Short mmCIF file of C-alpha atoms and ligand atoms in Angstrom, two decimals:
data_model
loop_
_atom_site.label_atom_id
_atom_site.label_comp_id
_atom_site.label_asym_id
_atom_site.label_seq_id
_atom_site.Cartn_x
_atom_site.Cartn_y
_atom_site.Cartn_z
CA UNK A 1 0.17 -0.09 -0.14
CA UNK A 2 1.28 3.41 -1.19
CA UNK A 3 2.33 5.24 2.15
CA UNK A 4 0.27 8.53 2.08
CA UNK A 5 -2.74 6.37 1.45
CA UNK A 6 -2.02 4.23 4.52
CA UNK A 7 -2.58 7.64 6.79
CA UNK A 8 -5.89 8.23 5.05
CA UNK A 9 -6.89 4.68 5.58
CA UNK A 10 -6.09 4.98 9.44
CA UNK A 11 -7.98 8.66 9.61
CA UNK A 12 -10.95 6.79 8.26
CA UNK A 13 -10.82 3.74 10.28
CA UNK A 14 -10.03 6.04 13.41
CA UNK A 15 -13.49 7.96 12.54
CA UNK A 16 -15.76 4.99 11.34
CA UNK A 17 -14.73 2.81 14.19
CA UNK A 18 -14.80 5.48 17.20
CA UNK A 19 -10.75 5.77 17.78
CA UNK A 20 -10.27 9.49 17.33
CA UNK A 21 -13.11 11.90 15.54
CA UNK A 22 -12.22 15.44 14.54
CA UNK A 23 -12.77 17.72 17.82
CA UNK A 24 -16.03 20.07 17.49
CA UNK A 25 -17.10 17.76 14.36
CA UNK A 26 -20.70 19.10 14.27
CA UNK A 27 -19.40 22.60 13.98
CA UNK A 28 -16.99 22.07 10.98
CA UNK A 29 -13.90 20.77 13.50
CA UNK A 30 -11.50 22.80 15.16
CA UNK A 31 -8.09 23.42 13.77
CA UNK A 32 -6.27 20.14 14.30
CA UNK A 33 -7.67 19.21 17.71
CA UNK A 34 -9.26 15.60 18.10
CA UNK A 35 -11.42 13.73 20.64
CA UNK A 36 -11.00 10.10 21.21
CA UNK A 37 -14.05 8.13 21.19
CA UNK A 38 -15.10 4.66 22.94
CA UNK A 39 -12.85 2.54 21.17
CA UNK A 40 -9.77 5.12 21.18
CA UNK A 41 -9.97 6.39 24.55
CA UNK A 42 -9.59 2.37 25.67
CA UNK A 43 -6.28 2.11 23.28
CA UNK A 44 -5.05 5.36 24.78
CA UNK A 45 -5.68 4.30 28.55
CA UNK A 46 -3.49 0.89 27.43
CA UNK A 47 -0.85 2.42 25.68
CA UNK A 48 -0.20 5.08 29.06
CA UNK A 49 -0.89 1.86 31.24
CA UNK A 50 1.87 0.15 29.42
CA UNK A 51 4.13 2.58 30.05
CA UNK A 52 3.28 3.43 33.34
CA UNK A 53 3.82 -0.19 33.92
CA UNK A 54 6.96 -0.27 32.62
CA UNK A 55 8.21 3.21 33.82
CA UNK A 56 6.94 2.68 37.64
CA UNK A 57 5.15 -0.69 38.79
CA UNK A 58 8.12 -2.75 37.63
CA UNK A 59 10.91 -0.97 39.30
CA UNK A 60 11.58 0.06 42.61
CA UNK A 61 13.93 3.15 41.40
CA UNK A 62 11.02 5.33 39.62
CA UNK A 63 8.07 7.15 41.32
CA UNK A 64 4.75 9.05 40.01
CA UNK A 65 3.97 12.34 40.12
CA UNK A 66 0.67 14.06 38.79
CA UNK A 67 1.00 17.85 38.84
CA UNK A 68 -1.15 20.94 38.06
CA UNK A 69 -0.82 21.84 34.61
CA UNK A 70 -0.93 25.73 35.77
CA UNK A 71 2.19 26.88 37.46
CA UNK A 72 3.53 30.12 39.15
CA UNK A 73 4.54 32.22 36.30
CA UNK A 74 8.28 32.18 37.53
CA UNK A 75 8.40 28.16 36.63
CA UNK A 76 8.78 29.51 33.13
CA UNK A 77 11.17 32.28 33.36
CA UNK A 78 13.49 29.90 35.47
CA UNK A 79 13.08 27.02 32.79
CA UNK A 80 13.98 29.33 30.14
CA UNK A 81 10.68 28.71 28.06
CA UNK A 82 9.74 32.41 28.35
CA UNK A 83 12.72 33.54 26.60
CA UNK A 84 13.77 30.66 24.35
CA UNK A 85 10.87 28.20 23.64
CA UNK A 86 9.84 29.53 20.11
CA UNK A 87 9.75 28.63 16.88
CA UNK A 88 11.06 31.22 13.95
CA UNK A 89 7.88 32.22 11.96
CA UNK A 90 7.36 33.47 8.60
CA UNK A 91 4.55 34.88 6.45
CA UNK A 92 4.02 34.23 2.71
CA UNK A 93 3.18 38.05 1.52
CA UNK A 94 1.43 36.49 -1.33
CA UNK A 95 -1.21 34.27 -0.15
CA UNK A 96 -0.83 35.70 3.84
CA UNK A 97 -0.25 31.67 5.27
CA UNK A 98 1.94 31.17 8.12
CA UNK A 99 4.96 28.78 7.98
CA UNK A 100 7.88 27.58 10.44
CA UNK A 101 11.22 28.92 8.84
CA UNK A 102 12.57 25.80 9.49
CA UNK A 103 10.14 23.48 7.63
CA UNK A 104 10.01 25.35 4.56
CA UNK A 105 11.07 23.31 1.29
CA UNK A 106 14.43 23.94 -0.21
CA UNK A 107 12.92 25.36 -3.36
CA UNK A 108 12.05 28.33 -1.43
CA UNK A 109 8.64 28.19 -2.83
CA UNK A 110 5.42 28.99 -0.56
CA UNK A 111 4.23 25.31 0.20
CA UNK A 112 0.57 26.72 0.03
CA UNK A 113 0.56 28.98 -3.37
CA UNK A 114 3.71 28.32 -4.94
CA UNK A 115 4.70 32.13 -5.23
CA UNK A 116 8.67 32.10 -4.91
CA UNK A 117 10.51 34.26 -2.48
CA UNK A 118 7.67 35.83 -1.03
CA UNK A 119 8.48 35.10 2.65
CA UNK A 120 8.83 37.72 5.08
CA UNK A 121 12.11 37.79 7.38
CA UNK A 122 11.56 35.07 10.07
CA UNK A 123 10.50 36.15 13.53
CA UNK A 124 10.54 34.31 17.05
CA UNK A 125 7.17 32.91 18.09
CA UNK A 126 6.68 31.68 21.84
CA UNK A 127 4.64 28.71 21.85
CA UNK A 128 3.19 28.59 25.23
CA UNK A 129 -0.54 29.31 25.58
CA UNK A 130 -0.64 32.38 27.68
CA UNK A 131 -3.96 32.63 29.76
CA UNK A 132 -5.38 34.67 33.55
CA UNK A 133 -5.89 33.19 36.63
CA UNK A 134 -8.69 35.36 38.39
CA UNK A 135 -11.40 37.61 37.34
CA UNK A 136 -8.98 40.65 36.13
CA UNK A 137 -6.84 40.25 33.14
CA UNK A 138 -3.69 42.20 33.89
CA UNK A 139 -0.27 41.73 33.82
CA UNK A 140 0.04 40.33 37.44
CA UNK A 141 -2.67 37.55 36.66
CA UNK A 142 -1.02 36.11 33.37
CA UNK A 143 0.02 32.35 33.36
CA UNK A 144 0.73 29.61 31.02
CA UNK A 145 -0.44 26.24 30.12
CA UNK A 146 2.39 24.14 30.96
CA UNK A 147 4.43 23.11 27.39
CA UNK A 148 6.26 20.10 28.68
CA UNK A 149 5.22 17.96 32.05
CA UNK A 150 8.48 18.01 33.44
CA UNK A 151 9.09 21.48 35.02
CA UNK A 152 5.89 19.57 37.52
CA UNK A 153 8.83 17.41 38.19
CA UNK A 154 11.70 19.86 38.63
CA UNK A 155 9.81 21.70 41.34
CA UNK A 156 8.64 19.21 43.07
CA UNK A 157 12.12 17.30 43.35
CA UNK A 158 12.62 18.00 47.04
CA UNK A 159 9.06 17.13 48.08
CA UNK A 160 9.16 13.81 46.28
CA UNK A 161 12.83 12.60 47.21
CA UNK A 162 12.24 13.64 50.96
CA UNK A 163 8.77 12.09 51.13
CA UNK A 164 9.68 8.98 49.19
CA UNK A 165 13.37 8.70 50.80
CA UNK A 166 14.75 7.98 47.30
CA UNK A 167 18.44 8.16 46.39
CA UNK A 168 20.08 8.84 42.95
CA UNK A 169 19.92 7.14 40.85
CA UNK A 170 15.94 7.20 40.90
CA UNK A 171 13.32 8.89 38.54
CA UNK A 172 10.31 10.44 38.93
CA UNK A 173 7.47 9.68 36.14
CA UNK A 174 4.44 11.72 35.04
CA UNK A 175 1.15 11.40 32.38
CA UNK A 176 -0.38 14.73 31.86
CA UNK A 177 -1.51 17.29 28.99
CA UNK A 178 0.83 19.85 27.57
CA UNK A 179 0.23 22.80 25.32
CA UNK A 180 2.10 24.21 22.65
CA UNK A 181 0.66 26.82 20.37
CA UNK A 182 2.47 24.96 17.39
CA UNK A 183 2.59 27.06 14.04
CA UNK A 184 2.00 23.88 11.44
CA UNK A 185 0.01 21.40 13.59
CA UNK A 186 -0.69 18.37 11.09
CA UNK A 187 -0.50 14.62 10.56
CA UNK A 188 -3.38 14.04 12.47
CA UNK A 189 -2.47 13.27 16.09
CA UNK A 190 1.21 13.38 15.55
CA UNK A 191 1.48 17.30 15.89
CA UNK A 192 -1.56 18.80 17.67
CA UNK A 193 -1.49 21.75 20.01
CA UNK A 194 -3.15 19.76 23.21
CA UNK A 195 -1.79 16.65 23.66
CA UNK A 196 -0.51 14.07 26.57
CA UNK A 197 2.70 13.49 27.48
CA UNK A 198 4.52 10.38 29.36
CA UNK A 199 7.79 11.96 30.92
CA UNK A 200 10.19 10.37 33.24
CA UNK A 201 13.11 12.69 34.95
CA UNK A 202 15.84 10.10 36.00
CA UNK A 203 18.12 11.93 38.53
CA UNK A 204 21.85 10.33 38.79
CA UNK A 205 25.29 11.72 40.45
CA UNK A 206 26.92 13.94 37.75
CA UNK A 207 29.35 11.68 36.62
CA UNK A 208 27.10 8.96 35.88
CA UNK A 209 24.75 11.31 33.20
CA UNK A 210 26.12 9.77 30.06
CA UNK A 211 25.99 6.06 31.19
CA UNK A 212 22.22 6.38 32.24
CA UNK A 213 21.49 8.20 29.12
CA UNK A 214 22.57 5.24 26.82
CA UNK A 215 20.70 3.27 29.19
CA UNK A 216 17.46 5.11 28.63
CA UNK A 217 17.98 5.04 24.78
CA UNK A 218 18.29 1.28 24.59
CA UNK A 219 15.42 1.13 26.98
CA UNK A 220 12.99 2.64 25.08
CA UNK A 221 13.87 1.41 22.06
CA UNK A 222 13.20 -1.70 23.26
CA UNK A 223 10.00 -0.75 25.04
CA UNK A 224 8.36 -0.24 21.75
CA UNK A 225 9.66 -3.64 20.12
CA UNK A 226 8.04 -5.36 23.25
CA UNK A 227 4.73 -3.49 22.67
CA UNK A 228 4.89 -4.93 18.80
CA UNK A 229 6.55 -2.20 16.79
CA UNK A 230 9.14 -3.99 14.20
CA UNK A 231 12.86 -3.22 14.63
CA UNK A 232 12.87 -2.37 10.98
CA UNK A 233 10.31 0.62 11.69
CA UNK A 234 12.34 2.10 14.46
CA UNK A 235 15.64 3.75 14.71
CA UNK A 236 17.67 5.88 17.13
CA UNK A 237 18.72 9.44 15.91
CA UNK A 238 21.27 11.54 17.96
CA UNK A 239 20.91 15.02 17.43
CA UNK A 240 23.54 17.15 16.03
CA UNK A 241 24.73 20.08 18.49
CA UNK A 242 23.11 23.06 16.51
CA UNK A 243 19.72 20.91 17.02
CA UNK A 244 20.07 20.54 20.74
CA UNK A 245 17.21 22.19 23.08
CA UNK A 246 18.23 24.90 25.59
CA UNK A 247 18.80 22.76 28.41
CA UNK A 248 20.64 19.67 26.80
CA UNK A 249 23.89 18.20 26.27
CA UNK A 250 23.07 15.45 24.51
CA UNK A 251 19.61 14.02 23.26
CA UNK A 252 18.50 11.30 20.72
CA UNK A 253 15.28 10.59 19.32
CA UNK A 254 13.55 7.28 19.18
CA UNK A 255 12.24 7.87 15.39
CA UNK A 256 9.33 5.56 13.59
CA UNK A 257 8.99 5.40 9.90
CA UNK A 258 5.93 7.06 9.65
CA UNK A 259 4.02 7.48 6.53
CA UNK A 260 5.67 10.86 5.58
CA UNK A 261 9.10 9.48 6.63
CA UNK A 262 11.28 9.10 9.69
CA UNK A 263 9.93 11.18 12.28
CA UNK A 264 10.64 11.94 16.31
CA UNK A 265 8.41 9.36 18.51
CA UNK A 266 10.02 10.02 21.61
CA UNK A 267 13.14 12.14 22.95
CA UNK A 268 15.67 11.22 25.40
CA UNK A 269 17.54 13.82 26.47
CA UNK A 270 20.55 14.63 28.83
CA UNK A 271 19.50 17.99 30.75
CA UNK A 272 22.26 18.03 33.16
CA UNK A 273 21.60 19.80 36.32
CA UNK A 274 19.93 22.71 34.15
CA UNK A 275 16.73 22.60 35.58
CA UNK A 276 17.37 22.23 39.05
CA UNK A 277 20.08 24.82 39.29
CA UNK A 278 17.64 27.22 37.52
CA UNK A 279 14.79 26.61 39.74
CA UNK A 280 17.19 26.72 42.88
CA UNK A 281 18.34 29.94 41.90
CA UNK A 282 15.28 31.36 40.90
CA UNK A 283 13.64 30.18 43.93
CA UNK A 284 16.06 30.72 46.46
CA UNK A 285 15.50 26.97 47.52
CA UNK A 286 18.12 24.33 48.15
CA UNK A 287 17.66 21.59 45.63
CA UNK A 288 20.92 19.91 46.28
CA UNK A 289 21.10 16.46 47.11
CA UNK A 290 23.34 15.24 50.28
CA UNK A 291 24.95 12.27 49.41
CA UNK A 292 25.62 10.61 53.18
CA UNK A 293 27.60 7.70 51.87
CA UNK A 294 30.38 9.68 50.45
CA UNK A 295 29.61 12.68 52.14
CA UNK A 296 29.02 15.15 49.69
CA UNK A 297 26.40 17.53 48.25
CA UNK A 298 25.57 17.79 44.85
CA UNK A 299 22.97 18.99 42.05
CA UNK A 300 21.77 15.79 40.61
CA UNK A 301 21.91 15.20 36.67
CA UNK A 302 18.86 14.50 34.63
CA UNK A 303 17.93 12.23 31.92
CA UNK A 304 14.78 12.21 30.55
CA UNK A 305 12.79 9.79 28.10
CA UNK A 306 9.51 12.04 27.03
CA UNK A 307 7.20 10.35 25.11
CA UNK A 308 3.81 11.59 23.43
CA UNK A 309 1.00 9.32 24.10
CA UNK A 310 -1.13 10.47 21.17
CA UNK A 311 2.19 10.37 18.93
CA UNK A 312 2.74 6.63 20.28
CA UNK A 313 -1.05 5.57 19.72
CA UNK A 314 -0.56 6.91 15.97
CA UNK A 315 2.78 4.67 15.78
CA UNK A 316 0.98 1.56 17.43
CA UNK A 317 -2.14 2.18 14.96
CA UNK A 318 0.50 2.17 11.75
CA UNK A 319 2.21 -0.29 12.79
CA UNK A 320 -0.61 -2.54 13.34
CA UNK A 321 -2.60 -2.10 10.17
CA UNK A 322 -2.95 -4.56 7.63
CA UNK A 323 -5.06 -5.55 4.57
CA UNK A 324 -5.53 -9.02 3.37
CA UNK A 325 -7.57 -11.23 1.09
CA UNK A 326 -9.28 -14.04 2.94
CA UNK A 327 -11.42 -16.06 0.95
CA UNK A 328 -11.97 -13.58 -2.35
CA UNK A 329 -12.89 -10.77 0.31
CA UNK A 330 -10.50 -7.65 1.84
CA UNK A 331 -10.17 -8.28 5.43
CA UNK A 332 -8.80 -5.25 7.55
CA UNK A 333 -6.78 -6.34 10.59
CA UNK A 334 -5.05 -4.29 13.50
CA UNK A 335 -2.37 -7.08 15.10
CA UNK A 336 -2.24 -4.88 17.89
CA UNK A 337 -0.35 -6.24 21.17
CA UNK A 338 -3.30 -7.84 23.22
CA UNK A 339 -2.01 -5.63 26.12
CA UNK A 340 -2.81 -2.74 24.18
CA UNK A 341 -5.92 -3.76 22.00
CA UNK A 342 -9.43 -1.71 22.98
CA UNK A 343 -10.92 -4.85 23.59
CA UNK A 344 -9.20 -8.12 25.04
CA UNK A 345 -12.51 -10.27 23.89
CA UNK A 346 -15.52 -9.77 21.78
CA UNK A 347 -18.86 -12.09 23.06
CA UNK A 348 -20.81 -12.52 19.97
CA UNK A 349 -23.90 -14.93 20.06
CA UNK A 350 -24.43 -16.78 17.09
CA UNK A 351 -27.52 -14.81 16.40
CA UNK A 352 -30.34 -13.14 18.39
CA UNK A 353 -32.09 -16.52 19.41
CA UNK A 354 -33.75 -15.83 22.62
CA UNK A 355 -32.17 -19.11 23.73
CA UNK A 356 -28.61 -17.59 23.01
CA UNK A 357 -28.52 -14.13 24.45
CA UNK A 358 -28.72 -14.69 28.10
CA UNK A 359 -25.60 -17.11 27.78
CA UNK A 360 -23.86 -14.52 25.86
CA UNK A 361 -24.26 -11.65 28.40
CA UNK A 362 -23.71 -14.35 31.41
CA UNK A 363 -20.36 -15.36 29.79
CA UNK A 364 -19.33 -11.45 29.05
CA UNK A 365 -20.28 -11.13 33.01
CA UNK A 366 -17.78 -13.85 34.13
CA UNK A 367 -14.96 -12.11 31.98
CA UNK A 368 -15.88 -8.53 32.89
CA UNK A 369 -13.88 -8.27 36.18
CA UNK A 370 -10.57 -9.47 34.39
CA UNK A 371 -10.74 -8.09 30.67
CA UNK A 372 -12.26 -5.34 28.87
CA UNK A 373 -15.11 -7.31 26.84
CA UNK A 374 -17.47 -6.15 23.88
CA UNK A 375 -20.68 -7.73 23.31
CA UNK A 376 -22.08 -7.50 19.61
CA UNK A 377 -25.44 -9.56 18.12
CA UNK A 378 -26.06 -6.97 15.43
CA UNK A 379 -25.28 -8.63 12.04
CA UNK A 380 -23.84 -11.96 10.41
CA UNK A 381 -21.27 -13.38 12.61
CA UNK A 382 -18.93 -13.01 9.75
CA UNK A 383 -19.42 -8.76 9.44
CA UNK A 384 -18.93 -9.08 13.34
CA UNK A 385 -15.72 -10.87 13.40
CA UNK A 386 -14.63 -8.18 10.63
CA UNK A 387 -15.89 -5.18 12.47
CA UNK A 388 -13.43 -6.33 15.69
CA UNK A 389 -10.91 -7.19 13.30
CA UNK A 390 -10.74 -3.53 12.53
CA UNK A 391 -10.42 -2.57 16.17
CA UNK A 392 -8.03 -5.17 17.05
CA UNK A 393 -9.72 -7.54 19.41
CA UNK A 394 -7.60 -10.40 19.47
CA UNK A 395 -10.42 -12.99 20.52
CA UNK A 396 -13.77 -13.24 19.37
CA UNK A 397 -15.87 -15.96 21.68
CA UNK A 398 -19.06 -17.32 19.95
CA UNK A 399 -21.94 -18.47 21.72
CA UNK A 400 -23.70 -21.38 19.23
CA UNK A 401 -26.54 -23.79 19.91
CA UNK A 402 -24.06 -26.34 21.12
CA UNK A 403 -22.96 -24.04 23.80
CA UNK A 404 -26.20 -24.68 25.52
CA UNK A 405 -25.69 -28.42 25.61
CA UNK A 406 -21.74 -28.58 26.05
CA UNK A 407 -21.19 -25.61 27.64
CA UNK A 408 -18.41 -24.67 25.89
CA UNK A 409 -17.59 -21.77 23.34
CA UNK A 410 -15.66 -21.04 20.05
CA UNK A 411 -12.78 -18.92 20.33
CA UNK A 412 -11.23 -17.32 17.15
CA UNK A 413 -8.16 -15.54 17.04
CA UNK A 414 -7.58 -12.73 15.02
CA UNK A 415 -4.15 -13.24 13.44
CA UNK A 416 -4.40 -16.66 12.77
CA UNK A 417 -8.64 -16.97 12.44
CA UNK A 418 -7.73 -20.52 13.84
CA UNK A 419 -10.92 -21.42 15.85
CA UNK A 420 -10.77 -23.50 19.38
CA UNK A 421 -13.43 -24.94 21.55
CA UNK A 422 -12.96 -23.95 25.21
CA UNK A 423 -15.49 -24.83 28.36
CA UNK A 424 -16.44 -21.62 29.42
CA UNK A 425 -15.16 -22.41 32.60
CA UNK A 426 -11.90 -22.49 31.37
CA UNK A 427 -12.22 -19.09 29.18
CA UNK A 428 -10.48 -17.15 32.00
CA UNK A 429 -7.08 -18.93 32.21
CA UNK A 430 -7.35 -19.78 28.33
CA UNK A 431 -7.14 -16.16 27.93
CA UNK A 432 -5.08 -15.25 30.27
CA UNK A 433 -2.26 -18.18 29.57
CA UNK A 434 -2.58 -15.95 25.97
CA UNK A 435 -2.07 -12.51 26.96
CA UNK A 436 2.02 -11.59 27.02
N1 LIG B 1 9.98 17.71 28.20
C1 LIG B 1 10.67 17.58 26.94
C2 LIG B 1 10.06 17.66 25.72
O1 LIG B 1 9.03 18.19 26.19
P1 LIG B 1 10.07 17.43 23.08
O2 LIG B 1 10.70 16.57 22.40
O3 LIG B 1 9.44 18.57 22.88
O4 LIG B 1 10.51 17.29 24.60
C3 LIG B 1 8.69 14.84 23.79
O5 LIG B 1 8.69 16.64 23.79
C4 LIG B 1 7.39 14.55 23.36
O6 LIG B 1 6.27 15.06 23.34
C5 LIG B 1 7.77 14.31 21.58
O7 LIG B 1 8.74 13.17 21.29
C6 LIG B 1 6.50 14.11 21.04
O8 LIG B 1 6.29 12.40 21.24
C7 LIG B 1 5.55 14.47 21.82
N2 LIG B 1 5.20 16.03 21.44
C8 LIG B 1 5.72 16.95 21.22
N3 LIG B 1 5.13 18.02 20.94
C9 LIG B 1 3.82 17.55 20.55
C10 LIG B 1 2.83 18.10 19.86
N4 LIG B 1 2.65 19.25 19.33
N5 LIG B 1 1.79 17.17 19.61
C11 LIG B 1 1.82 15.75 19.67
N6 LIG B 1 2.68 15.25 20.48
C12 LIG B 1 3.82 15.98 20.63
#
């Protein structure tokens, strides 16, 4: 399949099956913003849970945090975002469209109207959304929607370190919304103005920074492979010195082979002690760590893997999508890892016959405390299989007339389409055994 085609198909599938809708759809949408529907919200929760599980639950050196989106404006002064979180912006004098100067084609032609050499000189444009706290819109009330979740972690470093009694190397993980007034949002949920980040700040002794940077690059790449993205679709790209953010000495992007080419999926950065030092200076608080064992005090250095939940979800969808011929018919299937799939199983009575529906309800009720389960009795069984293939449900459980006698059901595997006959009372361990 041609790659641009794949993107169009994913966007269509997302709307048709309830993954993602254009925001404010009945008003014609709103500027590259998107809403997650019933199936999309399940997938996104699973992506975030998978990240949290590997970053927090399975480790004893990382703890969690959920900081406020609105923070003291001084945070953004200290972090450097007020002064330097900008993109260079140009206007086309011919069609008045705006572009990022660093995203223009080499030909010098306007990407919208084709006019040559029509751009204004570049101006720096701050990406933070400004807002006002309280009823009076004056300078004293100005604050910003956070453009990254990371600063909530830095300003809580001392609170978390003392209450959790963790010693470097240790990390603080957070999932939450961030906002950037992107000049050119686009490519569906790849670049939006409101998005969710999954960030972890790992605090280490200064001399160990580079070692932990390498460790987190490998670890984050491995995570995507563990959840089903082929290694050939991923690569690690170290940043050139001129690309580095204002806070970083080394950064590498985990890149994914998107339909429009390789693009950043996740950034791993060595932020050194930039943030703790800046917040210590601006707040007047001591944010150093006293290492009792070696009788020394230092500002920890920070290694940060930072991933967008929406961007990760898009990569998982793209990597999972397949169209194939089955028995002369076209089948669209999402080969999502069963831990990410919106539903683990669908319970499908063979028909709407009155003897089958209550059994299907009972089976679904038995499974629900253990798995996310859908039930569906509308349309032919073949069409219902196809619907669940399209949302990536790994197992479809069919209740047929034999079920009434043998108390067993047919379980169809999404990927192989093979079927097993399984006793209802053995269904829970059957599914549990097959989850990775
Ligand atoms: N705290 C570091 C930081 O925010 P970043 O590279 O600007 O670094 C981290 O962002 C990740 O957040 C990106 O790799 C991407 O996955 C996601 N992200 C950033 N901007 C985004 C946007 N406008 N829309 C969707 N996701 C975005």
